[in-house]
Each structure stands twice: as C-alpha cells, then as structure tokens.
Coordinates of C-alpha atoms in Angstrom, one line a residue:
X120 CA -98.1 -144.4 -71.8
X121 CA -99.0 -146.5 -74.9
X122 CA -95.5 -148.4 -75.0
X123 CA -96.6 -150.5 -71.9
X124 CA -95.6 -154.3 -73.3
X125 CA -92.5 -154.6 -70.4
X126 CA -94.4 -152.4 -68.0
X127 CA -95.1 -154.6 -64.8
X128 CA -97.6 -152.3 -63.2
X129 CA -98.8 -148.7 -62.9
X130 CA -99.6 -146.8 -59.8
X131 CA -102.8 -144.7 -59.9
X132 CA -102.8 -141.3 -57.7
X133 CA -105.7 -139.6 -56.5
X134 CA -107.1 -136.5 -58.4
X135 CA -109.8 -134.3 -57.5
X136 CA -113.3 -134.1 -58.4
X137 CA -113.0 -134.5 -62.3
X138 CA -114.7 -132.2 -64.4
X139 CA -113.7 -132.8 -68.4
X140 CA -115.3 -134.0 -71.8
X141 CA -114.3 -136.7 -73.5
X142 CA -115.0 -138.6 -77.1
X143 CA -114.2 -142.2 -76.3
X144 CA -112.4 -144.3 -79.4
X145 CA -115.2 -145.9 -81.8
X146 CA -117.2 -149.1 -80.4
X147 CA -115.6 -152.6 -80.5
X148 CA -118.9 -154.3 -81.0
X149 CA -120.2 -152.0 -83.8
X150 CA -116.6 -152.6 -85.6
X151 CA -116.4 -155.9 -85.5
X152 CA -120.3 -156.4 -86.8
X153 CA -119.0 -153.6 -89.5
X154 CA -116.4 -155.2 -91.0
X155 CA -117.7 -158.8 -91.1
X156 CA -120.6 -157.0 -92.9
X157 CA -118.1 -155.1 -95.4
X158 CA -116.3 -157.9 -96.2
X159 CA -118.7 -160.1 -97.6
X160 CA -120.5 -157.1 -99.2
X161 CA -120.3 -156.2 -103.2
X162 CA -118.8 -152.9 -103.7
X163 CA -116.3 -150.6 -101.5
X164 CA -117.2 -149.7 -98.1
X165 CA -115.7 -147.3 -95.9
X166 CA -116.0 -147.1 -91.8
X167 CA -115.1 -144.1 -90.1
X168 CA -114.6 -144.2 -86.4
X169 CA -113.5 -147.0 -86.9
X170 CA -111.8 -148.8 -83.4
X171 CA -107.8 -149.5 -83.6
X172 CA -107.3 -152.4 -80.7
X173 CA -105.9 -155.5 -81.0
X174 CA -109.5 -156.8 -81.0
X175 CA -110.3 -155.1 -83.9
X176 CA -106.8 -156.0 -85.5
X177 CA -107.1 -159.3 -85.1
X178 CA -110.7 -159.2 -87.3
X179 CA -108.7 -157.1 -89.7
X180 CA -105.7 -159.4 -90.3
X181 CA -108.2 -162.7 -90.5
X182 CA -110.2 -161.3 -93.6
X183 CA -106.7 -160.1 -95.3
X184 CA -105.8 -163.7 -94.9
X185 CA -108.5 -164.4 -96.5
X186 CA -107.4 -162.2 -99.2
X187 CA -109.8 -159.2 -98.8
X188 CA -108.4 -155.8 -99.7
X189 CA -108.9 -153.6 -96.0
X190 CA -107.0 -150.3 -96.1
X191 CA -106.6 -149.1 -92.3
X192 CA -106.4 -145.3 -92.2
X193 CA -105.3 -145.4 -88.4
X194 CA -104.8 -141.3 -88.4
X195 CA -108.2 -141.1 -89.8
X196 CA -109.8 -144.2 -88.2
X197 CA -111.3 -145.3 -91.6
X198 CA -111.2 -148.8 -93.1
X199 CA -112.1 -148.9 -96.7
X200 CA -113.1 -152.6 -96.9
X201 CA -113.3 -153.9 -100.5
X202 CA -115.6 -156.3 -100.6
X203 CA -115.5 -159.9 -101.9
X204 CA -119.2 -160.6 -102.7
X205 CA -119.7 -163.6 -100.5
X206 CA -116.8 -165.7 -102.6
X207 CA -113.6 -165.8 -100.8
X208 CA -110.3 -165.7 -102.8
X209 CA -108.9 -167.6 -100.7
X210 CA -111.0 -170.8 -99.4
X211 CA -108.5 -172.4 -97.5
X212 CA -106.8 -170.8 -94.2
X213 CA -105.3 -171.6 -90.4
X214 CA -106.4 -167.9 -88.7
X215 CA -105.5 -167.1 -85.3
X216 CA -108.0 -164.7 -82.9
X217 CA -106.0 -164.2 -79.8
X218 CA -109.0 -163.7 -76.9
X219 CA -111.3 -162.1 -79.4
X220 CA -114.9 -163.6 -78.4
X221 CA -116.2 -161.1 -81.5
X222 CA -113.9 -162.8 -84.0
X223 CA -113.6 -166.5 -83.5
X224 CA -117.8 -166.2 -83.3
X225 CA -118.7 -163.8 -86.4
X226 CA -116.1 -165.5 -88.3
X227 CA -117.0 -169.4 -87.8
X228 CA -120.4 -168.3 -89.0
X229 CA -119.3 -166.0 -91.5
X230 CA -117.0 -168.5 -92.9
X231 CA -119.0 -171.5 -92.3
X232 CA -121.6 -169.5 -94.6
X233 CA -118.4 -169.6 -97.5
X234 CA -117.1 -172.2 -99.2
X235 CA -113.9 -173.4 -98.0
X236 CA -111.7 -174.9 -95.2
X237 CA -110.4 -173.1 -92.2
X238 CA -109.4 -173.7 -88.8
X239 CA -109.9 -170.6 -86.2
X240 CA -107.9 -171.0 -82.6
X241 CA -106.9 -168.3 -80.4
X242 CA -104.9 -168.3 -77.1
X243 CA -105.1 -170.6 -74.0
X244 CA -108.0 -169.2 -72.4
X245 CA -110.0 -169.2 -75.6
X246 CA -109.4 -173.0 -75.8
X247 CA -111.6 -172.6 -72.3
X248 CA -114.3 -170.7 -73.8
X249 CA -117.3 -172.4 -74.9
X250 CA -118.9 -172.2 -79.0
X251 CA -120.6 -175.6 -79.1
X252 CA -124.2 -174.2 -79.2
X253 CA -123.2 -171.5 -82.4
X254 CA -121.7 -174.7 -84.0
X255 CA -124.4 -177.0 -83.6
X256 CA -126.8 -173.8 -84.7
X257 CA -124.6 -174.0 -87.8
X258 CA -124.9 -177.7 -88.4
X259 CA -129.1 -176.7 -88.3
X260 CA -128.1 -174.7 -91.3
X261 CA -126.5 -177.2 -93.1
X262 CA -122.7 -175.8 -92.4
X263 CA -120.3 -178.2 -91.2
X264 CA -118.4 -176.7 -88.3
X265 CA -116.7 -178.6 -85.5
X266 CA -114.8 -178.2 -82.1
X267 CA -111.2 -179.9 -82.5
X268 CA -110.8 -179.9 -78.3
X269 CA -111.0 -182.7 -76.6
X270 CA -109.6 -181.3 -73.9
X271 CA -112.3 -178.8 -73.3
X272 CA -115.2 -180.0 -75.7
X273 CA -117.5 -177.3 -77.2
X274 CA -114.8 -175.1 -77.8
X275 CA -111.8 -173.5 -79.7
X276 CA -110.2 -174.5 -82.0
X277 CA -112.9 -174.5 -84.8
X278 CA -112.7 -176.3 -88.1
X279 CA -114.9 -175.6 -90.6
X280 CA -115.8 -178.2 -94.1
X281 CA -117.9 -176.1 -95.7
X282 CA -117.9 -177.2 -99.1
X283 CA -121.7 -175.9 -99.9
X284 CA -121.2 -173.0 -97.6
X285 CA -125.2 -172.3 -95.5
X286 CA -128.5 -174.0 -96.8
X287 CA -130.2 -171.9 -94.8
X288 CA -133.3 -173.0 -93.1
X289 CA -134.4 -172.8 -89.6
X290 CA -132.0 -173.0 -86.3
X291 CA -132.6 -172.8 -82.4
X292 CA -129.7 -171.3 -80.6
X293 CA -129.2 -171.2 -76.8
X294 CA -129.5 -167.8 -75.5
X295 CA -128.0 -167.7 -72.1
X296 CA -124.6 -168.4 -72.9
X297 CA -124.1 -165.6 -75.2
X298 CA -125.6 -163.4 -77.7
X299 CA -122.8 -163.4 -79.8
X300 CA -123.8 -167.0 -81.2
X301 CA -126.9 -165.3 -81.8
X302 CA -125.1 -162.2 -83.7
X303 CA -122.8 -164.1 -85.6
X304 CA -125.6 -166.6 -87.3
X305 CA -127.3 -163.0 -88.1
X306 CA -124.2 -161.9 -89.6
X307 CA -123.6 -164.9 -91.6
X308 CA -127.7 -165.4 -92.8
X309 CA -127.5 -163.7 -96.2
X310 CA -125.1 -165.3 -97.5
X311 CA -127.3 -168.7 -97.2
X312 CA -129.3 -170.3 -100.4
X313 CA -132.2 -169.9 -98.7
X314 CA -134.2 -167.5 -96.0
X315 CA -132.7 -168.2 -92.2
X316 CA -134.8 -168.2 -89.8
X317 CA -133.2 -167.9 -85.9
X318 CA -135.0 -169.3 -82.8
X319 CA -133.7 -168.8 -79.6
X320 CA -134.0 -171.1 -76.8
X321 CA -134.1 -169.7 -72.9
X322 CA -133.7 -166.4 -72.0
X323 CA -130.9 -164.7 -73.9
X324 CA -128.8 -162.1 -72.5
X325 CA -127.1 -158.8 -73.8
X326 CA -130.2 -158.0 -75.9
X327 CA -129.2 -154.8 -77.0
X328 CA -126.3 -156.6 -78.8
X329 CA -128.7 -158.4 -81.1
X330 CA -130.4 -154.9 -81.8
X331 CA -127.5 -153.9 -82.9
X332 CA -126.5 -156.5 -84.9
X333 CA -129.7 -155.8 -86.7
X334 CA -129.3 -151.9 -87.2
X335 CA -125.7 -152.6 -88.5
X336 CA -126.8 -155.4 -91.0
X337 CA -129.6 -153.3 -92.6
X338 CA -126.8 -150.1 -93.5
X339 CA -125.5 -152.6 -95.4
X340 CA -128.5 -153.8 -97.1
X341 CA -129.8 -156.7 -95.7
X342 CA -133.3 -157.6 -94.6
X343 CA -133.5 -158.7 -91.3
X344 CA -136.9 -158.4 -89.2
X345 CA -138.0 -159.8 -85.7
X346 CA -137.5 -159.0 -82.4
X347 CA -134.2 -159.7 -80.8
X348 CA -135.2 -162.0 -79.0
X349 CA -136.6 -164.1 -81.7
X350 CA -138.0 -165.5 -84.0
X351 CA -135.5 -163.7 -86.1
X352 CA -135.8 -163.6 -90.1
X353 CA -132.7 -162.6 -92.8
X354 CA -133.4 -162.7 -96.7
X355 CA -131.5 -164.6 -98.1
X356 CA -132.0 -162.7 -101.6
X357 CA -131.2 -159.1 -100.0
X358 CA -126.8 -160.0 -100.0
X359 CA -124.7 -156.6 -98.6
X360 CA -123.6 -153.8 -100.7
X361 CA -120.8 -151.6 -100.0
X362 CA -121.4 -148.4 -98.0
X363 CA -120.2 -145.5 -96.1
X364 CA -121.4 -146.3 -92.4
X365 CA -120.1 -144.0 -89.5
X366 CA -119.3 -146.1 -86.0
X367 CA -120.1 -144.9 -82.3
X368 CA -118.0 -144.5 -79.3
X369 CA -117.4 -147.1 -77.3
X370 CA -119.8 -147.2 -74.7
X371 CA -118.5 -149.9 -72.4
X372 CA -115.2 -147.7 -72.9
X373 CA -117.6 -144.1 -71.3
X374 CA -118.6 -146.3 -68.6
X375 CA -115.0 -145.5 -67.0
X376 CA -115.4 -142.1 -67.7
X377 CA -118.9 -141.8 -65.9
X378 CA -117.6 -144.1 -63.4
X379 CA -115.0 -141.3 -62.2
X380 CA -117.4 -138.9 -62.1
X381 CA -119.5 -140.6 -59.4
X382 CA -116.4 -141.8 -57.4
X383 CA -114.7 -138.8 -57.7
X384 CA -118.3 -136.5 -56.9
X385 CA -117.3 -134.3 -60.2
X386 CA -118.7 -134.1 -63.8
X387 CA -118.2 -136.9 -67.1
X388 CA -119.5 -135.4 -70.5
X389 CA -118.9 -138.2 -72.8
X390 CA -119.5 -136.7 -76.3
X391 CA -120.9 -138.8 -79.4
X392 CA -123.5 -140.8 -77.6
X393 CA -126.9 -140.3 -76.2
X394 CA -130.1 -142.1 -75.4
X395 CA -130.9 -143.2 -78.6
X396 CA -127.4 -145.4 -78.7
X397 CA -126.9 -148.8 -81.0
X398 CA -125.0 -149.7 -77.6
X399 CA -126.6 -150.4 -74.9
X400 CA -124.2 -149.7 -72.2
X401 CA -125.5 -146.2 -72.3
X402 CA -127.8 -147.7 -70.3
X403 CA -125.1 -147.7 -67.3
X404 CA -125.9 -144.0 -66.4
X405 CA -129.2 -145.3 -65.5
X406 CA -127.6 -147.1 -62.7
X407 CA -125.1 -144.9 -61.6
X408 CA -128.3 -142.4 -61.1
X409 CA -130.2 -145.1 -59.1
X410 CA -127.2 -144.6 -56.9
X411 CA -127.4 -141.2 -56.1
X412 CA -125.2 -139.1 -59.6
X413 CA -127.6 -137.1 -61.7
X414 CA -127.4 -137.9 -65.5
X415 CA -127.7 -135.2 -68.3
X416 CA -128.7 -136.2 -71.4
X417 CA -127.8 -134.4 -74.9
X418 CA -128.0 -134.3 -78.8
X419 CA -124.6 -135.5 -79.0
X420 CA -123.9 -136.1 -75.3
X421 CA -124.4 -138.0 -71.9
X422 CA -123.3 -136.0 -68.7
X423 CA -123.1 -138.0 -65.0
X424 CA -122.4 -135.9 -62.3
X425 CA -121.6 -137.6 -59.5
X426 CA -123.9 -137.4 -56.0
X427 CA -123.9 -139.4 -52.5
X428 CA -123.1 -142.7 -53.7
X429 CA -126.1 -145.6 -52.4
X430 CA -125.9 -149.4 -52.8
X431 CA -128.5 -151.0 -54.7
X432 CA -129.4 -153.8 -56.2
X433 CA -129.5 -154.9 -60.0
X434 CA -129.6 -157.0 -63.0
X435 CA -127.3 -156.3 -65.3
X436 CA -127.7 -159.4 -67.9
X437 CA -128.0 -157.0 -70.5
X438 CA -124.8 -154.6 -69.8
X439 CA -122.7 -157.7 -68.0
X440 CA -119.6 -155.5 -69.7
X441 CA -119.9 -152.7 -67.2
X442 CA -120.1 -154.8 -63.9
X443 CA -117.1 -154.2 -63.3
X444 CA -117.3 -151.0 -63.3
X445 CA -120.2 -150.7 -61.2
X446 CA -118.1 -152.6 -58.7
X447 CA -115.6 -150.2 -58.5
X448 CA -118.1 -147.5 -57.8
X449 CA -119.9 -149.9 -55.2
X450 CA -116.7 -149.6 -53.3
X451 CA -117.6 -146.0 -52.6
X452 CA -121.5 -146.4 -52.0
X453 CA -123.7 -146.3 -48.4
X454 CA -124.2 -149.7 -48.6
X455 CA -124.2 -153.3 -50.1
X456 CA -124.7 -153.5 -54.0
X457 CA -126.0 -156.7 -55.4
X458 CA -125.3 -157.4 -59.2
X459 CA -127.5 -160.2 -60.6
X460 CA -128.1 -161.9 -64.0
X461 CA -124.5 -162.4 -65.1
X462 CA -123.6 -165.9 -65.2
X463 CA -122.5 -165.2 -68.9
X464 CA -119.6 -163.1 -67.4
X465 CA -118.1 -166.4 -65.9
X466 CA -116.9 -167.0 -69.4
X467 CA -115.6 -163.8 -71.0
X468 CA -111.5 -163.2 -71.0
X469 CA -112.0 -164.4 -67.4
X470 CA -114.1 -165.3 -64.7
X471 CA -115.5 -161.5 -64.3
X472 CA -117.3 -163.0 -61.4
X473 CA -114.8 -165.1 -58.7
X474 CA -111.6 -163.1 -60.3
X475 CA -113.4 -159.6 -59.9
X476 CA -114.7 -160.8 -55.9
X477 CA -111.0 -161.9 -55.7
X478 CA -109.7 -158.4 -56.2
X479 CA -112.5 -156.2 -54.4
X480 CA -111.7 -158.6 -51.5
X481 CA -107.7 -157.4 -51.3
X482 CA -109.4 -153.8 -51.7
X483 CA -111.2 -155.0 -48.5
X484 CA -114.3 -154.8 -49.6
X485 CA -116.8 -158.2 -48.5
X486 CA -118.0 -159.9 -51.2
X487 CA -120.6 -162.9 -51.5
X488 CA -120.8 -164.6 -54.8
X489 CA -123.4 -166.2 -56.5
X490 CA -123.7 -168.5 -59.3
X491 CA -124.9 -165.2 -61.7
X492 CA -123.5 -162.5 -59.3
X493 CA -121.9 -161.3 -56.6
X494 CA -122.8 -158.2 -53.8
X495 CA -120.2 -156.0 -52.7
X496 CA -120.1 -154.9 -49.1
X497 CA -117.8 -151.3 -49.2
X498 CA -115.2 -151.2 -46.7
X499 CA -115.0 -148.5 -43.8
X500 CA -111.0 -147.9 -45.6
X501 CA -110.4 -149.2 -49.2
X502 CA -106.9 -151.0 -48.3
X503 CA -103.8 -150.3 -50.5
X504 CA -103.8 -153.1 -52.8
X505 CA -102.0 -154.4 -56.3
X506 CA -104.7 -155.9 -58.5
X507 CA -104.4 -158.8 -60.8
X508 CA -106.2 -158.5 -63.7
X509 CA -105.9 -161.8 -65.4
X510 CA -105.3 -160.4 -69.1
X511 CA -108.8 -159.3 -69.0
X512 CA -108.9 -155.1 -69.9
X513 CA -112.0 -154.4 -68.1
X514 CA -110.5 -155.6 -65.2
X515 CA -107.3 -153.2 -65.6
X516 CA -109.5 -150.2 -66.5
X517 CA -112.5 -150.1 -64.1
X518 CA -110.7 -151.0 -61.3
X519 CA -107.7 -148.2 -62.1
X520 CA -110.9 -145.7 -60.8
X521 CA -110.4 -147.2 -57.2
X522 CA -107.2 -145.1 -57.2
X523 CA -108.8 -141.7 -58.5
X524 CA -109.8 -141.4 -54.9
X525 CA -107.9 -144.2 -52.7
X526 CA -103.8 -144.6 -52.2
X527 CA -101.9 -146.7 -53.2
X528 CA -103.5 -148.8 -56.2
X529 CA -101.2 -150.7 -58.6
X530 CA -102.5 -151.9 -61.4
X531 CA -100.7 -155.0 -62.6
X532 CA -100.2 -155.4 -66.6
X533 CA -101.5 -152.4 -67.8
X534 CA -100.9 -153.4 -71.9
X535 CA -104.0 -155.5 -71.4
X536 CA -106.3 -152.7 -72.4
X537 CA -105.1 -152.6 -76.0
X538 CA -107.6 -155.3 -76.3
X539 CA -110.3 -152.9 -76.9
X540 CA -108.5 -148.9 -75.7
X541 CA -105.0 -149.2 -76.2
X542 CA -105.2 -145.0 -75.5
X543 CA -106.8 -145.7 -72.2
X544 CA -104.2 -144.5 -69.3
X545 CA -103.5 -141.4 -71.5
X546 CA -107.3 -140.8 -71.6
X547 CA -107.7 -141.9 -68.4
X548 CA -104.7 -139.6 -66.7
X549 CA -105.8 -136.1 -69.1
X550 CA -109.5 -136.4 -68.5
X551 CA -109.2 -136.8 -64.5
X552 CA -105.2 -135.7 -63.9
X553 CA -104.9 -137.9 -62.1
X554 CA -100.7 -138.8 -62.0
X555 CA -100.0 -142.1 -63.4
X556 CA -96.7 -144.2 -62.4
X557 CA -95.1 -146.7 -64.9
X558 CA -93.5 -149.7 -62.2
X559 CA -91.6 -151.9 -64.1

C-alpha cells in the first residue's frame, strides 16, 4: 500500500472488534526538535527511532543544503548527524519545506541564530500560514528575519539577513497562535551571544510541546530552565554536544490505534509509550476513557479497550492534533461531543475546524462550529460518504476509522499520510484486518 502517489482513493471495509499490539513509527515532533539540535551541536550524534516521512525528510534535506553531513539509516531508523558547531558551511541558501509547520519554524530561528542568508518557502498553503509573531520575536533578539508576502503578510516565504546571527536578550512571543514559535526560539537560544530570555504573551497552547522542547534540548546539553509557559531561560554559554539520544513513538500517530479500539469495542496495546511520555498526546486515552473505554497503563505500554461510547465535552488546546480523531469516535458516542480550545487548529495543513465539520456533515453527523471548536451530534446511520481530506494526513487517517465499523467509506488521496506515517494503511489494515481497496 505505500506506492499510493496515482491512487485516487481507498475504500475502507469493516473489521471486527480489533484486538492487536502495535509500536507506532518514532514521533515527528521529537525528530524534528532532534535534529535541529544535532545539527548545530559539536561532535557526532546519532538518533535512533528516528521518523522517515516526508516531514522529517524535508528537515533532513534543508540542513544537507546547508552542508551538514546526516547519514539516514532508513532500515535502522538512525541518523548519525555530524554536527557543525553553530557555523554553517554554507551561509547562503534558497530551502524549500513543503507544508512542514516544524521546519519552516525551527529553521527560521535556527538559522536566524547563524550567520548567513536564506530564504525558506514551502507550498501554497504554507504561503497562508501565519510566522509573523516568531519573526518579530526574532527581531527582539537582534536577528533580522522578514515575511516576503504581500499577499498574505506575516507569512511564508522567510528571508533571513543575519549577518551577526542572535544577540540574545529578552523576547515576548504570542502564545495562542502556536507553540512552535515558542519551540523554535528555544531551539535557536544557545547559539545567541548572550543568555535568551522567552516571555510569552496570552495563553499559549500545546504546552506539552514546549516541555518537550525542553527535555530534548537538555540531552544535548543545553541549559534551559522555567516553566513552559514562561519566563523561559537558555544559557547561552552551555552550546550542544553531540549524543546518542533514542526517540519515542509517535503519539498523535497511537491516537488512531486507540481510536479503533473504542469504535470498534476491542483492545489497542500501543507499545513504547506510557504515562510518563515527552508527548503529550498520551494524554488522548484520558478522553477516550471519559467516554466510556477503559485504559491500561504499562512500563512500556498504553492499552484502551473500548466500552459504551458517551459524548462529552472537552478542551483539547493542548492535544489540538488528535481532534480529529476524537471526532471520528464522537460519531459512534450516546450523544453530542463538544471540542473546545482549538482555534490554533484553523491554521495547521488546513482548517481542522470548518474542513473537519465539512466532512462529519457528509458522514451525517450535525455539527455546530465555533470560533475554537466545533460539537458533533452522531447520526442515527453514519451515511456512506467519500471524504476530502485537503492534503492534510490527520484528516486521511482518523477519519479512515469511520469505515472500521460503517460501509462504504472512501478515503480520497490516501499518499497524504507520508507527511508524518507513510506506513499507515499497512499498519492500519494488519493491526485491525480490516480489507483495504486501492480506487484509482
């Protein structure tokens, strides 16, 4: 199922209760923050678990450009990342992202924080997506980082002038956009000439990203303290070294996994997380057991077995990447669901809110939409239905579940999910066996 490019669609056909283990691929997010952290350390780092998507490929390819030595070991999942010490060897560079919100944002700091001149741009919709508050957090700093869109200003492309590289200093970033402006400034901090410190202004959402950011940062040696929600401080004396640093499963990607389990009423073991998780998307069983599915938790494992499904309401601010997923298992609950805190999600590969209401809607399922949410009211009969899913893979992948247990889902360009899980309708079709229809 991986050679999908010139598939049209896929047809998903119900299974029965699932009951099956699975070790999703490594975590986007803890990749990403890996290798931006590898390739400015000193020394030789190596990453195993590493994630092979076209997210992470695109991250890859930018600091090769940039003429960093990355050996990708994609039997193994290793990178060995040979670091250049903060000093590019090459300070001059057009790089293209594709829809990688991870990349253009950890890289316009990172490189902001180098000498040099670059220009990051990406596809269409990331010409729509905004970066004005990281590059006026950077400006703080004393980078020099500009939008070159006057169509849509405040976003991609980026060009940076950096001919100092970061000051350092004190910047206020706004939180409620996202944290990744947040995460990439961290990212970015000890390469500056002086300590960073990181205000955040309003309420910032996905907080458990900026933990993370933190935990990653300080395997590689830096010294980063404060809450995530700020004041944050980085050294800017403590620079990365080169280490051996293991990466997670993808949470967001075990969302699907427990997701089936509560639709289907069977059993998800997702092996290689727990409770104690970098990611907090683990955190998603917590709402799928508000629901009605009982959650086992493990060493080296989370278990959701699935239960009589209730609607209920909830803020996900801090997980926005598994509303989706929660909406496909709303379909199935006694009741209306009602997601709030989201309004971030209105800007990710697409409107997760009014595309994602779109689609439950041909399902047949009632939705009202809010400025930061939406709630789902489940249909009596989940109509037969092909879904758009607007290039965005979270849209392909969560709502593929639908057809574990209803007939006659399509699911319209399935490729999208190389993004982050290029593996994912294998997975997906082994762990629930469930049949799975190429429609070209």
């Amino acid at each position: 199922m991986r050679n999908l490019a010139l598939t049209r669609a896929v047809r998903i056909s119900p299974c029965p209760a699932v009951d099956a283990s699975i070790k999703p691929p490594g975590s986007k997010s803890i990749t990403n923050r890996a290798i931006v952290c590898a390739a400015l350390a000193t020394g030789v780092s190596q990453l195993t678990g590493a994630l092979d998507s076209e997210d992470t490929e695109v991250m890859i390819d930018a600091w090769t450009k940039l003429g960093v030595n990355i050996q990708h070991d994609k039997p193994e999942a290793v990178l060995t990342v040979h670091g250049c010490s903060g000093k590019l060897p090459i300070n001059q560079a057009d790089i293209l992202v594709g829809n990688s919100g991870t990349t253009i944002r950890f890289l316009t700091a990172a490189l902001a924080a180098c000498q040099g001149q670059f220009r990051l741009d990406g596809v269409a919709r990331m010409r729509e997506r905004p970066i004005g508050d990281l590059l006026r957090a950077l400006q703080q700093l004393g980078c020099q980082a500009t939008s070159d869109n006057d169509l849509h200003p405040d976003c991609p492309p980026v060009m940076i002038q950096s001919p100092s590289g970061m000051l350092g200093g004190t910047a206020h970033v706004a939180g409620n956009i996202s944290s990744q402006y947040l995460s990439g400034l961290m990212l970015a901090a000890p390469m500056a000439r002086q300590d960073v410190c990181l205000q955040v202004d309003g309420e910032l959402v996905s907080v458990p990203y900026v933990a993370m950011t933190s935990s990653v940062m300080r395997s590689f040696g830096a010294e980063v303290s404060g809450p995530p929600t700020g004041p944050i401080h980085i050294s800017a004396t403590k620079k990365y070294s080169g280490t051996t640093y293991a990466i997670e499963p993808d949470a967001s990607a075990a969302s699907y996994f427990w997701g089936a389990a509560a639709i289907t009423g069977g059993k998800a073991r997702v092996v290689g997380l727990n409770n104690s998780s970098l990611q907090g998307d683990v955190k998603f069983c917590e709402v799928l057991q508000a629901m009605g599915c009982e959650v086992i938790h493990a060493d080296d494992s989370i278990t959701v077995a699935g239960g009589r499904l209730k609607g209920i309401a909830v803020d996900m601010g801090h997980i926005s990447d598994t509303v989706q997923t929660l909406a496909a298992v709303a379909l199935f609950a006694d009741g209306p669901t009602t997601v709030r805190g989201v309004a971030h999600n209105r800007v990710k590969e697409t409107d997760r809110i009014s595309d994602l209401a779109r689609e439950l809607g041909r399902l047949g399922a009632k939705v009202e939409e809010f400025a930061d949410g939406l709630t789902i009211h489940p249909p009596q009969n989940i109509l037969a239905a092909e879904i758009e899913t607007y290039r965005d893979h979270r849209m392909a992948m969560s709502l593929a579940l639908v057809g574990l247990k209803s007939n006659g889902i399509i699911i319209k360009d399935p490729a999208c999910t190389s993004k982050t899980y290029p593996g994912y309708w294998e997975d997906l079709q082994s762990f629930s066996t469930c049949r799975i229809d190429r429609l070209d």
